[in-house]
Amino acid sequence: QSFSHIGWFGIACIIALSSSEATEYHTQNGERRFLIISLLGFSISFLLNYGAAWLASSAAPQLLGSARHTHLFALSLGLSLSVTAVPVLVAITQDLPISRLVRNTAISTALLDDLWLWLGIGFVLSFLPNRAQNPVTIVLLLLVYLFGAFFMAKPAMAWWLAKAKLNTTQKLLWVISTILISSAITEYIGLHSIFGVFVAGIILPTQLLHEVKPSLADVCNTIFVPLFFITSGMKIQLHGLGGDFVFLLLAFTLVATS
């Protein structure tokens, strides 16, 4: 469990650095197409996946489990299958010989897709007894958090850091603390902590991140990120799924990696 948390910390730092780079690029070049790509891509994927889940539950009712609620089953699968794994995407795009436009658009789109996912999950869970917060509450808390982050924390942080004489170690601790606090807030709201990491990368001064990026990125990519993927792989439970499923999964993996 400790190794898993350490690995997550490395991924969080890389995502914060990537979100800062993507935001800087989009701001300088006036790029906003990732908003349209995210909205259209997520909506189309959700509708297709919702329909496929509905058909699957109709053909095999045992998939619904004890709840026997077709709409919730289709909504859950439709949402879950409409996003990509942001940590995996960030790690892959770092090594691919692709343009900054493609990389930054892909990362920004994936992070927005995660936001739609968690808002949707909050909506689905609101139908279950004794479960999470009402989606309206989540949205209101999110708006309060974003207002505080962008209109209070960001200018205050820029003003204080411009006056303070911090050394490299202090700057690194400031960046890490901001990432952890922001991720904890979004986790408390009911969204994924990765969204808080994304916001932290935006509100932190760009110059500050440029100064700590070489040392922070090297350590994370060398030690923490591999640890994240190792611990994530160890959590996968394949026993009990049946030999046919494992064989099919192995075939898909061989095709994807060949």
CSV table of C-alpha atoms in Angstrom, one decimal:
chain,number,residue,atom,x,y,z
A,1,GLN,CA,0.0,0.0,0.0
A,2,SER,CA,2.8,2.4,0.8
A,3,PHE,CA,4.5,1.7,-2.5
A,4,SER,CA,1.2,2.4,-4.2
A,5,HIS,CA,0.9,5.8,-2.6
A,6,ILE,CA,4.5,6.7,-3.5
A,7,GLY,CA,3.9,5.7,-7.1
A,8,TRP,CA,0.7,7.9,-7.1
A,9,PHE,CA,2.8,10.8,-5.9
A,10,GLY,CA,5.1,10.5,-8.8
A,11,ILE,CA,2.3,10.3,-11.3
A,12,ALA,CA,0.6,13.4,-9.6
A,13,CYS,CA,3.8,15.4,-10.0
A,14,ILE,CA,4.1,14.5,-13.7
A,15,ILE,CA,0.5,15.3,-14.4
A,16,ALA,CA,0.8,18.7,-12.6
A,17,LEU,CA,3.9,19.5,-14.8
A,18,SER,CA,2.1,18.4,-17.9
A,19,SER,CA,-1.1,20.4,-17.2
A,20,SER,CA,1.0,23.5,-16.6
A,21,GLU,CA,2.8,23.0,-19.9
A,22,ALA,CA,-0.5,22.3,-21.7
A,23,THR,CA,-2.1,25.4,-20.2
A,24,GLU,CA,0.8,27.6,-21.1
A,25,TYR,CA,0.8,26.2,-24.7
A,26,HIS,CA,-3.0,26.7,-25.1
A,27,THR,CA,-2.8,30.2,-23.7
A,28,GLN,CA,0.0,31.3,-25.9
A,29,ASN,CA,-1.4,29.9,-29.1
A,30,GLY,CA,-5.1,30.5,-28.4
A,31,GLU,CA,-5.9,26.8,-28.7
A,32,ARG,CA,-9.4,25.9,-27.4
A,33,ARG,CA,-10.2,22.9,-29.6
A,34,PHE,CA,-9.6,20.5,-26.8
A,35,LEU,CA,-12.9,21.7,-25.2
A,36,ILE,CA,-14.9,20.7,-28.3
A,37,ILE,CA,-12.9,17.5,-28.7
A,38,SER,CA,-13.6,16.5,-25.1
A,39,LEU,CA,-17.3,17.4,-25.2
A,40,LEU,CA,-18.0,15.7,-28.5
A,41,GLY,CA,-15.7,12.7,-27.9
A,42,PHE,CA,-17.0,12.0,-24.4
A,43,SER,CA,-20.7,12.4,-25.5
A,44,ILE,CA,-20.4,10.2,-28.5
A,45,SER,CA,-18.4,7.5,-26.6
A,46,PHE,CA,-20.9,7.6,-23.7
A,47,LEU,CA,-23.9,7.1,-26.0
A,48,LEU,CA,-22.3,4.2,-27.8
A,49,ASN,CA,-21.2,2.6,-24.6
A,50,TYR,CA,-24.5,3.1,-23.0
A,51,GLY,CA,-26.3,1.4,-25.9
A,52,ALA,CA,-23.9,-1.5,-25.9
A,53,ALA,CA,-24.3,-1.9,-22.1
A,54,TRP,CA,-28.1,-1.8,-22.4
A,55,LEU,CA,-28.0,-4.5,-25.1
A,56,ALA,CA,-25.6,-6.6,-23.1
A,57,SER,CA,-27.7,-6.5,-20.0
A,58,SER,CA,-30.8,-7.4,-22.1
A,59,ALA,CA,-29.0,-10.4,-23.6
A,60,ALA,CA,-27.4,-11.5,-20.3
A,61,PRO,CA,-29.5,-10.2,-17.3
A,62,GLN,CA,-27.0,-11.9,-14.9
A,63,LEU,CA,-24.6,-9.0,-15.6
A,64,LEU,CA,-26.9,-6.6,-13.6
A,65,GLY,CA,-26.0,-8.3,-10.3
A,66,SER,CA,-28.3,-8.1,-7.3
A,67,ALA,CA,-29.4,-4.5,-8.0
A,68,ARG,CA,-31.2,-5.5,-11.2
A,69,HIS,CA,-31.2,-1.9,-12.4
A,70,THR,CA,-30.6,-1.7,-16.2
A,71,HIS,CA,-30.3,2.1,-16.4
A,72,LEU,CA,-27.7,2.4,-13.6
A,73,PHE,CA,-25.7,-0.5,-15.1
A,74,ALA,CA,-25.7,1.1,-18.6
A,75,LEU,CA,-24.9,4.6,-17.1
A,76,SER,CA,-22.0,3.2,-15.1
A,77,LEU,CA,-20.5,1.3,-18.0
A,78,GLY,CA,-21.2,4.1,-20.4
A,79,LEU,CA,-19.3,6.6,-18.2
A,80,SER,CA,-16.4,4.3,-17.3
A,81,LEU,CA,-15.7,3.3,-20.9
A,82,SER,CA,-15.7,6.8,-22.2
A,83,VAL,CA,-12.4,7.9,-20.7
A,84,THR,CA,-8.8,7.0,-20.9
A,85,ALA,CA,-6.3,6.4,-18.1
A,86,VAL,CA,-4.7,9.8,-17.6
A,87,PRO,CA,-1.5,8.6,-15.9
A,88,VAL,CA,-0.9,6.1,-18.7
A,89,LEU,CA,-1.6,8.7,-21.4
A,90,VAL,CA,0.8,11.2,-19.8
A,91,ALA,CA,3.6,8.6,-19.4
A,92,ILE,CA,3.2,7.4,-23.0
A,93,THR,CA,3.1,10.9,-24.6
A,94,GLN,CA,6.3,11.8,-22.9
A,95,ASP,CA,8.2,9.1,-24.9
A,96,LEU,CA,6.4,9.4,-28.3
A,97,PRO,CA,7.9,11.6,-31.1
A,98,ILE,CA,4.7,13.7,-31.4
A,99,SER,CA,4.2,17.5,-31.7
A,100,ARG,CA,3.4,19.7,-28.7
A,101,LEU,CA,0.0,20.4,-30.1
A,102,VAL,CA,-1.0,16.8,-30.2
A,103,ARG,CA,0.4,16.0,-26.8
A,104,ASN,CA,-1.1,19.0,-25.0
A,105,THR,CA,-4.4,18.6,-26.7
A,106,ALA,CA,-4.6,14.9,-25.8
A,107,ILE,CA,-3.7,15.5,-22.1
A,108,SER,CA,-6.1,18.4,-21.7
A,109,THR,CA,-8.9,16.5,-23.4
A,110,ALA,CA,-8.3,13.4,-21.2
A,111,LEU,CA,-8.3,15.5,-18.0
A,112,LEU,CA,-11.6,17.2,-19.0
A,113,ASP,CA,-13.0,13.7,-19.8
A,114,ASP,CA,-12.1,12.7,-16.2
A,115,LEU,CA,-14.1,15.6,-14.9
A,116,TRP,CA,-17.2,14.6,-16.9
A,117,LEU,CA,-16.7,11.1,-15.6
A,118,TRP,CA,-16.6,12.0,-11.9
A,119,LEU,CA,-19.5,14.4,-12.2
A,120,GLY,CA,-21.5,11.6,-13.9
A,121,ILE,CA,-20.5,9.0,-11.2
A,122,GLY,CA,-21.7,11.4,-8.6
A,123,PHE,CA,-25.0,11.6,-10.4
A,124,VAL,CA,-25.2,7.7,-10.6
A,125,LEU,CA,-24.4,7.3,-6.9
A,126,SER,CA,-27.0,9.7,-5.9
A,127,PHE,CA,-29.6,7.1,-6.9
A,128,LEU,CA,-28.2,4.6,-4.4
A,129,PRO,CA,-29.3,4.5,-0.8
A,130,ASN,CA,-26.9,5.9,1.9
A,131,ARG,CA,-24.3,6.8,-0.7
A,132,ALA,CA,-22.3,9.7,-1.9
A,133,GLN,CA,-23.2,13.4,-2.0
A,134,ASN,CA,-25.9,14.8,-4.2
A,135,PRO,CA,-24.4,15.8,-7.6
A,136,VAL,CA,-25.7,19.3,-7.1
A,137,THR,CA,-23.6,19.6,-3.9
A,138,ILE,CA,-20.6,18.3,-5.8
A,139,VAL,CA,-21.0,20.9,-8.5
A,140,LEU,CA,-21.5,23.7,-6.0
A,141,LEU,CA,-18.4,22.6,-4.0
A,142,LEU,CA,-16.5,22.4,-7.3
A,143,LEU,CA,-17.4,25.9,-8.3
A,144,VAL,CA,-16.4,27.3,-4.9
A,145,TYR,CA,-13.1,25.4,-5.1
A,146,LEU,CA,-12.3,26.6,-8.6
A,147,PHE,CA,-13.2,30.2,-7.7
A,148,GLY,CA,-10.9,30.1,-4.7
A,149,ALA,CA,-8.1,28.4,-6.7
A,150,PHE,CA,-8.1,30.7,-9.7
A,151,PHE,CA,-9.2,34.1,-8.2
A,152,MET,CA,-7.7,33.9,-4.7
A,153,ALA,CA,-5.0,31.3,-4.4
A,154,LYS,CA,-3.3,31.8,-7.8
A,155,PRO,CA,-2.8,35.6,-7.6
A,156,ALA,CA,-1.9,35.4,-3.9
A,157,MET,CA,0.6,32.7,-4.6
A,158,ALA,CA,2.2,34.7,-7.5
A,159,TRP,CA,2.4,37.8,-5.4
A,160,TRP,CA,4.0,36.1,-2.4
A,161,LEU,CA,6.5,34.0,-4.5
A,162,ALA,CA,7.6,37.1,-6.3
A,163,LYS,CA,8.6,38.8,-3.0
A,164,ALA,CA,9.9,35.7,-1.2
A,165,LYS,CA,13.5,34.6,-1.6
A,166,LEU,CA,13.1,30.8,-1.8
A,167,ASN,CA,15.9,28.4,-2.5
A,168,THR,CA,15.5,25.4,-4.8
A,169,THR,CA,14.5,23.1,-1.9
A,170,GLN,CA,11.8,25.5,-0.6
A,171,LYS,CA,10.4,25.9,-4.1
A,172,LEU,CA,10.2,22.2,-4.5
A,173,LEU,CA,8.4,21.8,-1.2
A,174,TRP,CA,6.0,24.5,-2.2
A,175,VAL,CA,5.1,22.8,-5.4
A,176,ILE,CA,4.6,19.4,-3.8
A,177,SER,CA,2.5,20.9,-1.0
A,178,THR,CA,0.2,22.7,-3.5
A,179,ILE,CA,-0.2,19.5,-5.5
A,180,LEU,CA,-1.1,17.4,-2.4
A,181,ILE,CA,-3.5,20.0,-0.9
A,182,SER,CA,-5.3,20.6,-4.2
A,183,SER,CA,-5.7,16.8,-4.8
A,184,ALA,CA,-7.0,16.3,-1.2
A,185,ILE,CA,-9.6,19.0,-1.7
A,186,THR,CA,-11.0,17.5,-4.9
A,187,GLU,CA,-11.0,14.1,-3.3
A,188,TYR,CA,-13.1,15.5,-0.4
A,189,ILE,CA,-15.5,17.2,-2.8
A,190,GLY,CA,-16.2,13.8,-4.5
A,191,LEU,CA,-14.1,14.1,-7.6
A,192,HIS,CA,-10.9,12.2,-8.3
A,193,SER,CA,-7.7,13.6,-6.8
A,194,ILE,CA,-6.2,13.7,-10.3
A,195,PHE,CA,-8.4,16.7,-11.1
A,196,GLY,CA,-7.0,18.6,-8.2
A,197,VAL,CA,-3.5,17.8,-9.4
A,198,PHE,CA,-4.5,19.2,-12.8
A,199,VAL,CA,-5.7,22.5,-11.2
A,200,ALA,CA,-2.6,22.7,-9.1
A,201,GLY,CA,-0.5,22.6,-12.2
A,202,ILE,CA,-2.5,25.5,-13.6
A,203,ILE,CA,-2.4,27.8,-10.6
A,204,LEU,CA,1.2,27.3,-9.8
A,205,PRO,CA,3.4,30.0,-11.4
A,206,THR,CA,4.9,28.8,-14.6
A,207,GLN,CA,8.4,30.1,-13.8
A,208,LEU,CA,8.4,28.2,-10.5
A,209,LEU,CA,7.5,25.0,-12.2
A,210,HIS,CA,10.1,25.6,-14.9
A,211,GLU,CA,12.8,25.9,-12.2
A,212,VAL,CA,11.8,22.6,-10.3
A,213,LYS,CA,10.8,20.6,-13.4
A,214,PRO,CA,14.2,19.1,-14.3
A,215,SER,CA,14.9,17.6,-10.9
A,216,LEU,CA,11.3,16.7,-10.1
A,217,ALA,CA,10.6,15.1,-13.4
A,218,ASP,CA,13.8,13.1,-13.4
A,219,VAL,CA,13.1,11.5,-10.0
A,220,CYS,CA,9.5,10.8,-10.8
A,221,ASN,CA,10.1,9.3,-14.2
A,222,THR,CA,13.0,7.2,-12.9
A,223,ILE,CA,11.6,5.9,-9.6
A,224,PHE,CA,8.0,6.8,-8.8
A,225,VAL,CA,6.2,6.4,-12.2
A,226,PRO,CA,7.5,2.8,-12.8
A,227,LEU,CA,6.5,2.0,-9.2
A,228,PHE,CA,3.0,3.3,-9.9
A,229,PHE,CA,2.5,0.9,-12.9
A,230,ILE,CA,4.1,-2.0,-11.0
A,231,THR,CA,1.7,-1.6,-8.0
A,232,SER,CA,-1.3,-1.0,-10.3
A,233,GLY,CA,-0.5,-4.3,-12.2
A,234,MET,CA,-0.2,-6.2,-8.9
A,235,LYS,CA,-3.8,-5.1,-8.0
A,236,ILE,CA,-5.3,-6.9,-11.0
A,237,GLN,CA,-7.1,-10.0,-10.0
A,238,LEU,CA,-7.5,-12.4,-12.8
A,239,HIS,CA,-8.4,-15.5,-10.9
A,240,GLY,CA,-12.1,-16.4,-11.0
A,241,LEU,CA,-12.7,-14.8,-14.3
A,242,GLY,CA,-12.5,-18.0,-16.2
A,243,GLY,CA,-10.0,-19.4,-18.6
A,244,ASP,CA,-11.7,-18.2,-21.7
A,245,PHE,CA,-11.7,-14.6,-20.5
A,246,VAL,CA,-8.0,-14.8,-19.6
A,247,PHE,CA,-7.2,-16.3,-23.0
A,248,LEU,CA,-9.1,-13.5,-24.7
A,249,LEU,CA,-7.4,-10.8,-22.6
A,250,LEU,CA,-4.0,-12.3,-23.5
A,251,ALA,CA,-4.9,-12.4,-27.2
A,252,PHE,CA,-5.9,-8.7,-27.1
A,253,THR,CA,-2.7,-7.8,-25.2
A,254,LEU,CA,-0.5,-9.6,-27.8
A,255,VAL,CA,-2.3,-7.8,-30.7
A,256,ALA,CA,-2.0,-4.4,-29.0
A,257,THR,CA,1.7,-4.8,-28.2
A,258,SER,CA,2.8,-6.4,-31.5
